Coordinates of C-alpha atoms in Angstrom, one line a residue:
Chain A
M97 CA 166.4 88.5 169.6
L98 CA 164.4 85.7 171.7
A99 CA 164.3 83.8 168.3
L100 CA 167.4 84.1 167.6
K101 CA 169.0 83.5 171.0
L102 CA 166.9 80.4 171.3
A103 CA 168.1 79.3 167.5
Y104 CA 171.3 80.0 168.3
K105 CA 171.4 77.3 171.9
N106 CA 169.5 75.2 170.0
L107 CA 172.1 74.8 167.2
L108 CA 174.6 74.5 169.3
G109 CA 172.8 72.0 171.6
A110 CA 172.2 69.7 168.4
G111 CA 175.9 68.7 168.9
L112 CA 177.6 66.8 165.3
R113 CA 174.2 67.0 163.4
T114 CA 174.4 70.7 163.1
W115 CA 178.3 70.8 162.5
L116 CA 178.2 68.3 160.0
N117 CA 175.9 70.0 158.1
V118 CA 177.6 73.7 158.7
S119 CA 180.8 71.8 157.1
V120 CA 179.1 71.2 154.0
L121 CA 177.5 74.4 153.8
S122 CA 180.4 76.4 154.8
L123 CA 182.3 74.5 152.1
A124 CA 179.5 75.5 148.9
F125 CA 179.9 79.4 150.8
V126 CA 184.2 78.8 150.1
L127 CA 184.3 76.9 146.9
I128 CA 181.7 79.5 145.4
I129 CA 183.9 82.4 146.5
F130 CA 186.9 81.0 145.4
Y131 CA 185.7 80.1 141.7
N132 CA 183.9 82.9 140.9
A133 CA 187.2 84.7 142.7
M134 CA 189.8 82.9 140.4
I135 CA 186.8 83.7 137.7
D136 CA 186.9 87.7 138.5
G137 CA 190.8 87.3 139.4
W138 CA 191.2 85.7 135.7
N139 CA 188.8 88.8 134.0
R140 CA 191.0 91.0 135.7
Q141 CA 194.4 90.0 134.9
S142 CA 193.5 89.1 131.3
R143 CA 192.0 92.6 130.6
N144 CA 194.5 94.2 131.8
D145 CA 197.4 92.4 130.0
T146 CA 195.3 92.7 126.7
Q147 CA 194.9 96.6 127.6
N148 CA 198.8 96.3 128.2
W149 CA 200.0 94.1 125.2
E150 CA 197.4 94.4 122.3
I151 CA 195.1 97.2 122.8
A152 CA 195.5 100.1 125.2
Q153 CA 192.7 101.8 125.7
G154 CA 191.1 101.1 122.0
Q155 CA 192.3 100.8 118.5
Y156 CA 191.1 103.1 115.4
W157 CA 190.1 100.3 112.8
H158 CA 190.3 100.9 109.2
P159 CA 187.0 100.5 107.5
S160 CA 187.7 97.1 105.7
Y161 CA 189.8 95.6 108.8
D162 CA 188.5 92.5 109.9
K163 CA 190.9 90.7 112.2
Y164 CA 189.0 86.8 111.5
D165 CA 189.3 87.5 107.5
F166 CA 192.8 87.3 106.7
Y167 CA 192.0 87.8 102.7
S168 CA 191.1 91.3 103.7
I169 CA 193.9 92.0 106.2
N170 CA 196.5 92.7 103.3
N171 CA 194.4 95.9 101.6
A172 CA 193.2 97.5 104.9
H173 CA 195.7 99.7 105.4
Q174 CA 195.4 103.6 104.4
K175 CA 197.9 106.5 104.8
L176 CA 198.0 108.5 108.7
S177 CA 196.3 111.7 108.1
D178 CA 198.1 114.7 109.8
E179 CA 195.7 114.9 113.3
A180 CA 196.7 111.0 113.6
N181 CA 200.1 111.4 112.8
S182 CA 199.9 114.4 115.4
L183 CA 198.5 111.9 117.8
V184 CA 201.4 109.7 117.2
R185 CA 204.1 112.1 118.0
K186 CA 202.2 113.1 121.5
G187 CA 202.3 109.5 121.9
V188 CA 199.1 108.1 122.5
L189 CA 198.6 106.5 119.0
V190 CA 200.5 104.0 117.9
P191 CA 200.2 103.0 114.1
E192 CA 200.4 99.7 113.8
L193 CA 200.6 98.1 109.6
L194 CA 200.0 94.2 109.7
Q195 CA 200.6 91.9 106.0
Q196 CA 200.1 88.2 105.4
A197 CA 203.5 87.1 104.3
T198 CA 205.5 83.0 105.3
I199 CA 208.1 82.0 106.9
Y200 CA 209.8 79.3 106.0
P201 CA 211.7 78.0 109.9
Q202 CA 214.2 74.8 109.7
G203 CA 212.4 74.7 105.7
R204 CA 209.1 74.8 106.7
M205 CA 206.7 77.2 105.2
Q206 CA 204.7 78.6 107.7
S207 CA 202.3 81.4 107.2
I208 CA 202.3 84.4 109.5
Q209 CA 201.0 87.7 110.4
L210 CA 203.8 90.2 110.0
R211 CA 202.8 93.1 112.3
G212 CA 204.9 96.5 112.0
I213 CA 205.3 98.5 115.0
P214 CA 207.4 101.7 115.6
F215 CA 210.4 100.4 118.2
N216 CA 210.0 103.8 120.2
Q217 CA 206.5 102.9 120.9
S218 CA 206.3 102.8 124.8
V219 CA 202.0 102.3 124.6
L220 CA 202.0 98.4 124.7
K221 CA 204.4 96.7 127.1
L222 CA 206.0 94.5 123.5
P223 CA 209.6 95.1 123.8
T224 CA 209.8 96.6 120.9
A225 CA 212.6 99.0 121.3
K226 CA 214.5 95.6 120.4
L227 CA 213.4 96.1 117.4
Q228 CA 216.1 98.8 116.1
N229 CA 218.0 97.4 113.2
V230 CA 221.8 97.2 113.1
E231 CA 223.6 97.5 110.1
D232 CA 221.4 95.4 107.4
E233 CA 219.7 93.1 110.2
V234 CA 216.0 92.8 110.0
K235 CA 214.9 92.0 113.7
V236 CA 211.9 90.3 114.7
I237 CA 210.4 89.8 118.2
I238 CA 208.2 86.4 118.5
G239 CA 206.4 85.7 121.5
K240 CA 206.8 82.1 122.9
R241 CA 203.9 80.5 121.6
M242 CA 205.0 81.4 118.3
A243 CA 208.9 80.7 118.7
K244 CA 206.8 77.7 120.5
A245 CA 205.4 76.5 117.0
A246 CA 208.2 77.9 114.6
K247 CA 211.0 76.1 116.9
L248 CA 212.9 79.9 116.8
K249 CA 214.7 81.0 119.6
E250 CA 216.3 83.7 120.1
G251 CA 219.1 84.8 118.0
D252 CA 218.0 82.5 115.2
G253 CA 217.4 83.6 111.7
V254 CA 214.7 82.8 109.5
L255 CA 213.2 83.6 105.6
L256 CA 210.4 85.5 105.4
R257 CA 208.8 86.0 101.8
W258 CA 206.3 88.4 101.4
R259 CA 204.1 90.2 98.5
D260 CA 204.6 93.9 98.6
K261 CA 202.2 96.3 97.5
N262 CA 202.2 95.8 93.9
G263 CA 201.7 92.0 94.2
T264 CA 205.7 91.1 94.2
F265 CA 207.2 88.9 96.1
D266 CA 210.0 89.9 97.4
A267 CA 212.3 87.8 100.9
V268 CA 214.8 89.1 103.8
Q269 CA 216.4 87.2 106.4
L270 CA 214.9 88.0 109.5
K271 CA 216.7 88.0 112.9
V272 CA 214.9 86.8 116.4
A273 CA 215.9 90.2 119.0
T274 CA 213.6 88.4 121.9
V275 CA 211.1 86.3 122.6
F276 CA 208.9 87.8 124.9
N277 CA 206.8 86.1 127.8
C278 CA 202.6 87.6 127.3
D279 CA 199.4 86.1 128.4
V280 CA 197.4 87.2 125.7
A281 CA 197.6 84.2 122.6
E282 CA 196.1 86.6 120.3
A283 CA 199.3 88.9 120.0
D284 CA 202.0 85.9 120.2
N285 CA 200.3 83.2 118.4
G286 CA 200.9 83.4 114.7
Q287 CA 202.4 86.9 114.7
I288 CA 206.1 88.6 114.4
Y289 CA 206.7 92.2 115.4
I290 CA 208.7 93.7 112.9
D291 CA 209.9 97.8 112.7
Y292 CA 206.8 99.7 111.4
L293 CA 208.9 102.0 108.9
T294 CA 211.6 98.8 107.9
M295 CA 208.3 97.0 106.9
Q296 CA 206.6 100.2 105.4
Q297 CA 209.9 100.1 103.2
M298 CA 209.5 96.0 102.6
M299 CA 205.7 97.0 101.5
G300 CA 206.1 99.8 99.6
L301 CA 203.2 101.8 101.8
D302 CA 204.9 104.9 103.1
N303 CA 203.0 106.5 106.2
E304 CA 200.3 103.9 105.8
A305 CA 198.6 101.4 108.8
T306 CA 195.7 98.6 109.3
L307 CA 195.2 100.2 112.3
L308 CA 196.3 102.3 115.4
V309 CA 196.4 101.5 119.2
Y310 CA 195.3 104.4 121.2
D311 CA 196.2 105.3 124.4
D312 CA 194.1 108.1 126.0
N313 CA 190.4 108.8 127.1
K314 CA 189.3 111.3 124.6
N315 CA 188.7 109.2 122.1
P316 CA 188.9 111.6 119.3
V317 CA 187.3 111.6 115.9
I318 CA 190.5 110.5 113.2
T319 CA 188.5 110.8 110.2
G320 CA 188.7 107.7 108.1
W321 CA 189.5 105.1 111.0
E322 CA 186.7 104.1 113.3
F323 CA 187.3 103.7 116.6
K324 CA 186.9 100.5 119.0
S325 CA 186.5 100.9 122.6
A326 CA 188.3 98.9 124.5
D327 CA 185.3 97.2 125.7
Y328 CA 184.7 96.6 122.2
L329 CA 187.4 94.8 121.8
L330 CA 187.2 92.5 125.2
K331 CA 183.9 91.4 124.7
E332 CA 184.7 88.6 123.0
L333 CA 187.0 88.0 126.4
D334 CA 183.9 89.1 128.4
E335 CA 181.3 86.4 126.8
L336 CA 184.0 83.6 127.6
I337 CA 184.7 84.3 131.0
N338 CA 181.4 84.9 131.7
S339 CA 180.2 81.3 129.7
E340 CA 183.2 80.4 132.4
R341 CA 181.1 81.6 134.7
I342 CA 177.9 79.9 134.2
S343 CA 178.7 76.5 133.8
G344 CA 180.6 76.9 136.8
M345 CA 177.9 78.1 138.6
V346 CA 175.8 74.9 138.1
V347 CA 178.0 73.4 140.0
Q348 CA 178.3 76.0 142.1
M349 CA 174.8 76.0 142.3
I350 CA 174.7 72.0 142.8
L351 CA 177.1 72.2 145.6
L352 CA 174.4 74.2 147.2
M353 CA 171.5 72.2 146.8
I354 CA 173.8 69.2 147.9
A355 CA 174.0 71.7 151.6
L356 CA 170.5 72.8 151.6
L357 CA 168.6 69.4 151.3
A358 CA 170.8 68.5 154.7
I359 CA 169.4 71.2 156.2
F360 CA 165.9 70.8 154.3
D361 CA 166.1 67.4 156.2
T362 CA 167.7 68.4 159.5
Q363 CA 164.5 70.6 159.4
I364 CA 161.9 68.1 158.6
L365 CA 163.5 65.2 161.1
S366 CA 163.8 68.3 163.6
I367 CA 160.4 68.8 163.7
F368 CA 159.2 65.2 163.6
R369 CA 161.4 64.8 166.3
R370 CA 160.8 67.9 168.5
K371 CA 157.8 67.7 168.9
K372 CA 157.1 67.8 172.4
E373 CA 159.2 70.2 172.7
I374 CA 156.8 72.5 170.1
G375 CA 154.4 71.8 172.3
T376 CA 156.2 73.2 175.1
Y377 CA 157.4 76.1 173.7
I378 CA 153.4 76.5 172.9
A379 CA 152.7 75.9 176.5
L380 CA 155.3 78.2 177.5
G381 CA 153.7 81.1 176.1
L382 CA 154.8 80.7 171.9
T383 CA 152.6 81.3 169.6
R384 CA 152.5 78.7 166.7
Q385 CA 154.2 81.5 164.3
Q386 CA 156.8 82.2 166.9
V387 CA 157.7 79.1 167.2
V388 CA 157.6 78.5 163.4
G389 CA 160.3 82.1 163.4
V390 CA 162.2 79.8 165.6
F391 CA 162.7 76.6 163.7
T392 CA 163.1 78.9 160.6
I393 CA 166.0 81.4 162.2
E394 CA 167.8 77.4 163.5
G395 CA 167.8 76.5 159.5
A396 CA 168.9 80.3 158.6
M397 CA 171.9 80.4 161.1
H398 CA 172.9 77.1 159.7
S399 CA 174.8 79.6 157.0
V400 CA 176.0 82.2 159.1
L401 CA 177.7 79.3 161.2
A402 CA 178.8 78.2 157.5
A403 CA 180.4 81.9 156.8
L404 CA 181.8 82.0 160.2
L405 CA 183.4 78.5 160.0
G406 CA 184.0 79.2 156.5
A407 CA 185.9 82.3 157.0
A408 CA 187.8 80.2 159.7
Y409 CA 189.2 77.8 156.9
G410 CA 188.7 80.1 154.0
I411 CA 190.5 83.8 154.7
P412 CA 194.1 81.7 155.6
L413 CA 193.1 79.5 152.6
F414 CA 192.5 82.6 150.5
L415 CA 195.6 84.5 151.5
W416 CA 197.7 81.9 150.6
I417 CA 196.2 81.4 147.4
N418 CA 196.8 84.7 146.7
S419 CA 200.0 85.0 147.7
V420 CA 201.1 81.7 145.2
G421 CA 198.7 82.0 142.5
I422 CA 196.9 79.0 140.7
N423 CA 199.8 78.0 138.2
F424 CA 198.2 77.5 135.0
G425 CA 201.7 76.6 133.6
S426 CA 202.5 76.0 129.9
A427 CA 198.9 74.7 129.3
D428 CA 198.8 76.9 126.5
M429 CA 194.6 77.0 126.0
G430 CA 194.9 79.4 123.0
I431 CA 192.9 82.2 125.2
T432 CA 194.4 85.7 127.0
I433 CA 195.4 83.7 130.5
A434 CA 198.3 83.8 132.7
E435 CA 200.5 81.1 133.9
R436 CA 199.7 81.8 137.4
V437 CA 196.0 83.2 138.2
Y438 CA 195.4 85.3 141.4
P439 CA 191.6 84.9 142.7
F440 CA 190.6 88.5 143.3
Y441 CA 187.1 88.9 146.2
S442 CA 185.5 91.5 146.3
V443 CA 182.9 92.9 148.6
G444 CA 180.5 92.4 146.6
L445 CA 181.0 88.9 145.6
V446 CA 181.1 87.8 149.5
L447 CA 178.4 89.8 150.3
A448 CA 176.5 88.4 147.2
T449 CA 177.4 84.5 147.8
I450 CA 176.6 85.2 151.9
L451 CA 173.3 86.5 150.7
V452 CA 172.8 83.9 148.1
V453 CA 173.2 81.0 151.4
L454 CA 171.3 82.8 153.4
I455 CA 168.2 83.7 151.4
S456 CA 168.1 80.0 150.1
S457 CA 168.7 78.3 153.4
T458 CA 165.7 80.8 154.9
I459 CA 163.7 79.2 152.6
V460 CA 164.5 75.6 153.1
S461 CA 164.6 75.9 156.3
Y462 CA 161.1 78.1 156.4
I463 CA 159.2 75.2 154.3
P464 CA 159.1 72.7 156.5
A465 CA 159.2 74.5 159.8
R466 CA 155.4 76.1 158.3
K467 CA 154.1 72.3 159.3
I468 CA 154.1 73.4 163.0
A469 CA 151.8 76.2 162.3
R470 CA 149.2 73.6 161.6
L471 CA 150.6 71.7 164.7
K472 CA 147.5 71.3 167.0
P473 CA 149.2 72.1 170.9
T474 CA 147.9 69.1 172.6
D475 CA 149.3 66.5 170.0
A476 CA 153.1 67.9 170.0
L477 CA 152.8 67.9 174.0
K478 CA 152.3 64.4 173.3
G479 CA 154.4 64.0 170.6
R480 CA 152.4 62.8 167.7
Chain B
M236 CA 134.3 80.5 198.8
N237 CA 137.2 82.8 196.8
D238 CA 137.2 85.0 193.7
M239 CA 136.3 82.4 190.7
I240 CA 139.1 82.8 188.1
I241 CA 138.2 79.8 186.2
E242 CA 134.5 78.8 184.9
L243 CA 133.9 76.1 183.2
N244 CA 130.1 75.9 182.1
Q245 CA 128.1 73.6 179.9
L246 CA 131.9 72.7 178.6
T247 CA 131.8 70.0 176.0
K248 CA 134.9 68.7 174.0
R249 CA 134.1 66.2 171.0
F250 CA 137.6 64.9 168.4
P251 CA 136.7 63.6 165.0
V252 CA 137.2 60.3 165.2
G253 CA 137.1 58.4 161.7
S254 CA 133.7 59.6 160.1
G255 CA 132.1 60.3 163.4
F256 CA 133.4 62.4 166.8
F257 CA 134.2 61.4 169.8
T258 CA 133.0 62.5 173.2
A259 CA 135.8 63.5 175.7
L260 CA 133.8 65.7 177.8
T261 CA 130.5 66.4 178.6
D262 CA 127.8 68.8 180.3
I263 CA 131.4 70.4 182.2
N264 CA 130.5 72.8 185.5
L265 CA 133.2 73.9 187.2
E266 CA 134.5 76.7 189.2
F267 CA 137.8 77.4 190.6
G268 CA 138.5 80.4 192.9
K269 CA 142.1 81.6 194.0
G270 CA 144.2 79.8 195.8
E271 CA 142.9 76.4 195.3
F272 CA 144.9 72.9 195.3
A273 CA 142.5 70.6 193.1
G274 CA 142.7 67.6 191.4
L275 CA 140.7 66.2 188.8
V276 CA 141.0 62.2 189.5
G277 CA 139.7 59.7 187.1
P278 CA 141.5 56.5 185.0
S279 CA 142.8 57.0 181.8
G280 CA 140.7 58.2 179.3
S281 CA 138.2 60.3 181.6
G282 CA 138.6 63.1 179.9
K283 CA 141.5 64.8 182.9
T284 CA 144.4 65.9 180.7
T285 CA 141.4 67.1 178.1
L286 CA 140.2 69.5 180.8
L287 CA 143.3 70.9 181.8
N288 CA 144.5 71.6 178.2
I289 CA 141.1 73.3 177.8
I290 CA 142.3 75.5 181.0
G291 CA 145.4 76.2 179.8
S292 CA 144.1 77.6 176.6
L293 CA 145.8 74.8 174.4
D294 CA 142.6 73.7 173.7
V295 CA 138.8 75.0 172.8
P296 CA 135.9 73.4 173.8
S297 CA 133.1 72.1 171.0
D298 CA 129.9 73.2 173.4
G299 CA 129.6 75.2 176.3
S300 CA 132.1 77.7 177.6
A301 CA 135.3 78.0 179.6
T302 CA 136.5 81.3 181.2
V303 CA 140.1 81.5 182.6
M304 CA 141.0 85.0 184.6
G305 CA 138.1 86.6 182.9
K306 CA 139.0 85.6 179.7
S307 CA 136.5 83.1 177.0
I308 CA 138.7 80.2 175.9
A309 CA 136.9 80.0 172.7
S310 CA 137.3 83.4 171.9
L311 CA 141.1 84.3 171.8
N312 CA 143.5 84.1 169.0
Q313 CA 146.8 82.3 169.3
K314 CA 148.2 85.4 170.4
Q315 CA 145.7 86.0 173.0
A316 CA 146.5 82.5 174.5
A317 CA 149.5 82.6 174.1
N318 CA 149.8 85.9 176.6
L319 CA 147.5 84.0 178.7
R320 CA 149.6 81.7 179.1
N321 CA 152.8 83.5 179.3
H322 CA 151.6 85.5 182.2
N323 CA 148.4 83.8 184.4
I324 CA 149.6 79.9 183.4
G325 CA 151.9 77.9 184.2
F326 CA 151.9 73.9 183.3
I327 CA 153.9 71.2 184.8
F328 CA 154.1 67.8 182.6
Q329 CA 154.5 64.2 183.0
T330 CA 157.5 63.8 181.3
Y331 CA 158.8 67.3 183.0
N332 CA 159.2 68.7 179.2
L333 CA 162.7 70.7 180.4
L334 CA 164.4 72.0 177.1
P335 CA 167.5 69.6 176.5
V336 CA 170.0 72.0 175.1
Y337 CA 169.5 74.9 178.0
T338 CA 170.8 74.4 181.7
V339 CA 168.8 74.3 184.5
Y340 CA 169.2 78.4 184.6
E341 CA 168.2 78.7 181.0
N342 CA 165.2 76.4 181.1
V343 CA 163.8 78.4 184.2
E344 CA 164.0 81.7 182.4
F345 CA 162.5 81.1 179.3
A346 CA 159.5 82.0 180.9
L347 CA 160.5 85.3 181.5
L348 CA 162.2 85.5 178.3
L349 CA 158.9 86.7 176.4
Q350 CA 157.7 89.2 179.7
N351 CA 160.6 91.5 178.2
M352 CA 162.0 91.7 182.0
S353 CA 165.8 93.0 182.4
T354 CA 168.6 90.7 182.8
N355 CA 168.6 91.2 186.9
E356 CA 164.7 91.0 187.4
R357 CA 165.2 87.4 185.3
R358 CA 168.4 86.8 187.5
K359 CA 166.8 87.4 190.9
A360 CA 163.2 86.2 190.1
V361 CA 165.3 82.9 188.7
M362 CA 167.2 82.4 191.3
Q363 CA 163.9 83.0 193.8
A364 CA 162.3 80.0 191.8
L365 CA 165.1 77.9 192.2
E366 CA 165.3 78.3 195.8
W367 CA 161.9 77.8 195.8
V368 CA 162.4 74.1 194.9
G369 CA 165.8 73.6 196.7
L370 CA 167.8 73.5 193.3
T371 CA 169.8 76.7 193.7
D372 CA 173.6 74.6 193.5
K373 CA 171.7 72.5 190.0
E374 CA 171.5 76.1 188.0
K375 CA 174.0 75.5 185.6
S376 CA 173.3 71.6 185.3
K377 CA 171.7 70.4 182.0
P378 CA 168.7 68.1 182.4
S379 CA 170.5 65.1 181.3
M380 CA 172.4 65.5 184.8
L381 CA 169.3 65.9 186.9
S382 CA 167.4 62.8 188.2
G383 CA 163.8 62.4 187.7
G384 CA 162.6 64.0 190.9
E385 CA 165.0 67.2 190.3
C386 CA 163.7 67.3 186.6
Q387 CA 160.2 68.0 187.8
R388 CA 161.6 70.5 190.4
V389 CA 162.9 72.5 187.4
A390 CA 159.6 71.8 185.9
I391 CA 157.8 73.0 188.9
A392 CA 160.4 76.4 189.0
R393 CA 159.8 77.0 185.1
S394 CA 156.3 77.5 186.0
M395 CA 156.1 79.2 189.0
V396 CA 158.8 81.9 188.3
K397 CA 156.5 84.2 186.4
K398 CA 154.2 84.1 189.6
P399 CA 150.9 82.8 186.9
E400 CA 147.7 82.4 189.1
I401 CA 146.9 79.2 188.1
V402 CA 149.6 75.7 188.2
L403 CA 148.2 73.3 185.9
A404 CA 149.6 70.3 186.5
D405 CA 149.5 67.2 184.0
E406 CA 150.2 63.4 186.4
P407 CA 153.2 65.5 187.8
T408 CA 154.4 62.5 189.9
A409 CA 153.7 59.7 187.2
N410 CA 157.7 59.2 186.4
L411 CA 158.6 59.7 190.3
D412 CA 159.1 57.5 193.1
S413 CA 157.4 57.4 196.4
K414 CA 160.2 60.1 198.2
N415 CA 160.1 62.3 195.1
S416 CA 156.3 62.8 194.7
H417 CA 156.1 63.5 198.1
H418 CA 158.6 65.9 197.9
I419 CA 157.4 67.2 195.1
L420 CA 154.0 67.5 196.1
Q421 CA 155.6 69.1 199.2
T422 CA 156.9 71.5 197.2
M423 CA 153.7 72.6 195.2
Q424 CA 151.8 72.7 198.6
K425 CA 154.1 75.2 200.4
L426 CA 153.9 77.6 196.9
N427 CA 150.0 77.2 197.3
E428 CA 149.7 78.2 200.9
E429 CA 152.8 80.7 200.6
L430 CA 152.0 82.4 197.4
G431 CA 147.9 81.7 196.9
V432 CA 148.8 80.0 193.0
T433 CA 146.0 77.7 192.4
F434 CA 146.5 74.6 191.6
I435 CA 144.9 72.3 189.1
F436 CA 146.3 68.4 189.1
S437 CA 145.3 65.6 186.6
T438 CA 146.0 62.5 188.5
H439 CA 145.3 58.8 189.5
D440 CA 148.5 58.5 191.6
E441 CA 147.0 57.7 195.4
K442 CA 149.8 59.9 197.2
V443 CA 148.7 62.6 194.8
M444 CA 145.2 62.6 195.7
Q445 CA 146.2 62.7 199.9
Y446 CA 147.6 66.4 199.2
L447 CA 144.4 67.1 197.4
K448 CA 142.2 70.3 199.0
R449 CA 139.1 69.0 196.8
K450 CA 139.3 66.3 194.8
I451 CA 136.5 66.2 191.3
S452 CA 136.2 62.6 189.7
L453 CA 135.8 62.2 186.0
A454 CA 134.7 59.0 184.5
D455 CA 133.8 59.1 180.3
G456 CA 134.1 62.7 180.2
K457 CA 131.4 63.4 183.5
V458 CA 132.2 64.5 186.6
V459 CA 131.0 62.5 189.2
N460 CA 132.2 63.6 192.0
D461 CA 133.5 67.3 193.0
E462 CA 134.4 67.1 197.1
L463 CA 136.2 69.5 199.7
V464 CA 138.5 66.8 201.4
S465 CA 139.8 68.8 204.2
M466 CA 135.9 69.7 204.6
L467 CA 135.4 66.1 204.8
Q468 CA 138.3 65.2 206.9

């Protein structure tokens, strides 16, 4: 307690020097927390969006299906078993039939992936209700990225050409029923959604699907299908976000090192300039180890004051940012990221940051303070 | 003679200088009783401060022994030495050595913080010490707001607040004018008489010498004279 009290008094007594160090360290504090909260917020939003728009709680894949192998997709389809059909009827399974096709917007040729999905599904947020065909019109829905790439808008028509199961080319005029706004690039880029039954008829693939989107947590075994959990399907997203986190850490560490260097420098200067004070402490009855403790706590307390100062301007700043979000605009980076990312501040993140800064500032304070233990009290009293 | 609270026998202190040694004190044999008002006098480099440092357990003898309050200084570990200083010895320095970020009250209180006293007890003791030196009205001032004489009076209060058996004063008047020096010395004389605290000065100031009851002259690290002034007068 005494060491704490002394350290606190000495720190405040040092005035501007202390507040400069504390300001730099608090900036490091706030930026580290903010950056990680942004990554966490992005992670949470992206996972939620991907689950809401594309994968739900997982997917059952046809054994040959490989989403990165466009040549295999056309052959990766099979009939739904009775157990699968039963789950579809229960509303926990959504079959999707995927085939490669070509569209001709404004006379240009563009390869796309045609996705057949039941218009009455309610598992994914896709506005599939708009796929319900009226008369002879074949309605499709597309995402904003696809719309931009193909220069299509709601109400536009576009010619679709595909090969059915026998390899015969066929074509039909599609009508864009709506353009949806979705943050999941994979569910949007190059994708055209069409009613599942209509697509089966077009392809000649009755009751067949490429994958089954599952929205429950029981994960039953469905014969002939390979279950891919949400965690498995989100692995790439997690890896991408983690790589961002690591590259961010480098910047955070540099920032923290600058702040810690300031504390280290202050400590060295303090010990050099305050030798007489050190001698006085010893003459008044403190052991050298206690004086080392006082100086170490004094340095470490920079981080406590920095946390308080950071909280003083950081909390209002964070609350404001959380109310407006960070606008990533229309920058389409080909990854799942919301137009507005809302940072997520967890107790764990704040505590971990405080702990890292506290421990590192204690270490950089202790290293120069160890010198006191070797100081002769008689020399210290003379300021030598 | 009073009970001996400081005994120095064949005390020698050497400091390493280059490849050899510099001998600061040679064969010092001295005893100090309770309630003495003694001074180590002599020119610079005669060993006064070195001797005070050893008595104050800030340094150890190279040869011989120094026993303070029944404890051999050479055999004390850091913690025991710190404990001895905290409970039994008060220091007064030439440059006051007040802690600049503390108020007068806090500077005086500092020595008591190590003694696990309650806040009320500390308050009482600090105010009493400030009363001894006539600074109760300055308790909230910082050292930078005080004159040299006032700073030294705070240092006296700090050294006296824990009611030590011994106060070691190293050139306490060197930075003070004549008026302040006499004031300080009268204060210390009063505390010596009223509380029976042993005062040992290191000085070459004639003003201090006027107040001493015992004058020990040092030259080149040796005691050349040890006289009881009041007996001589």
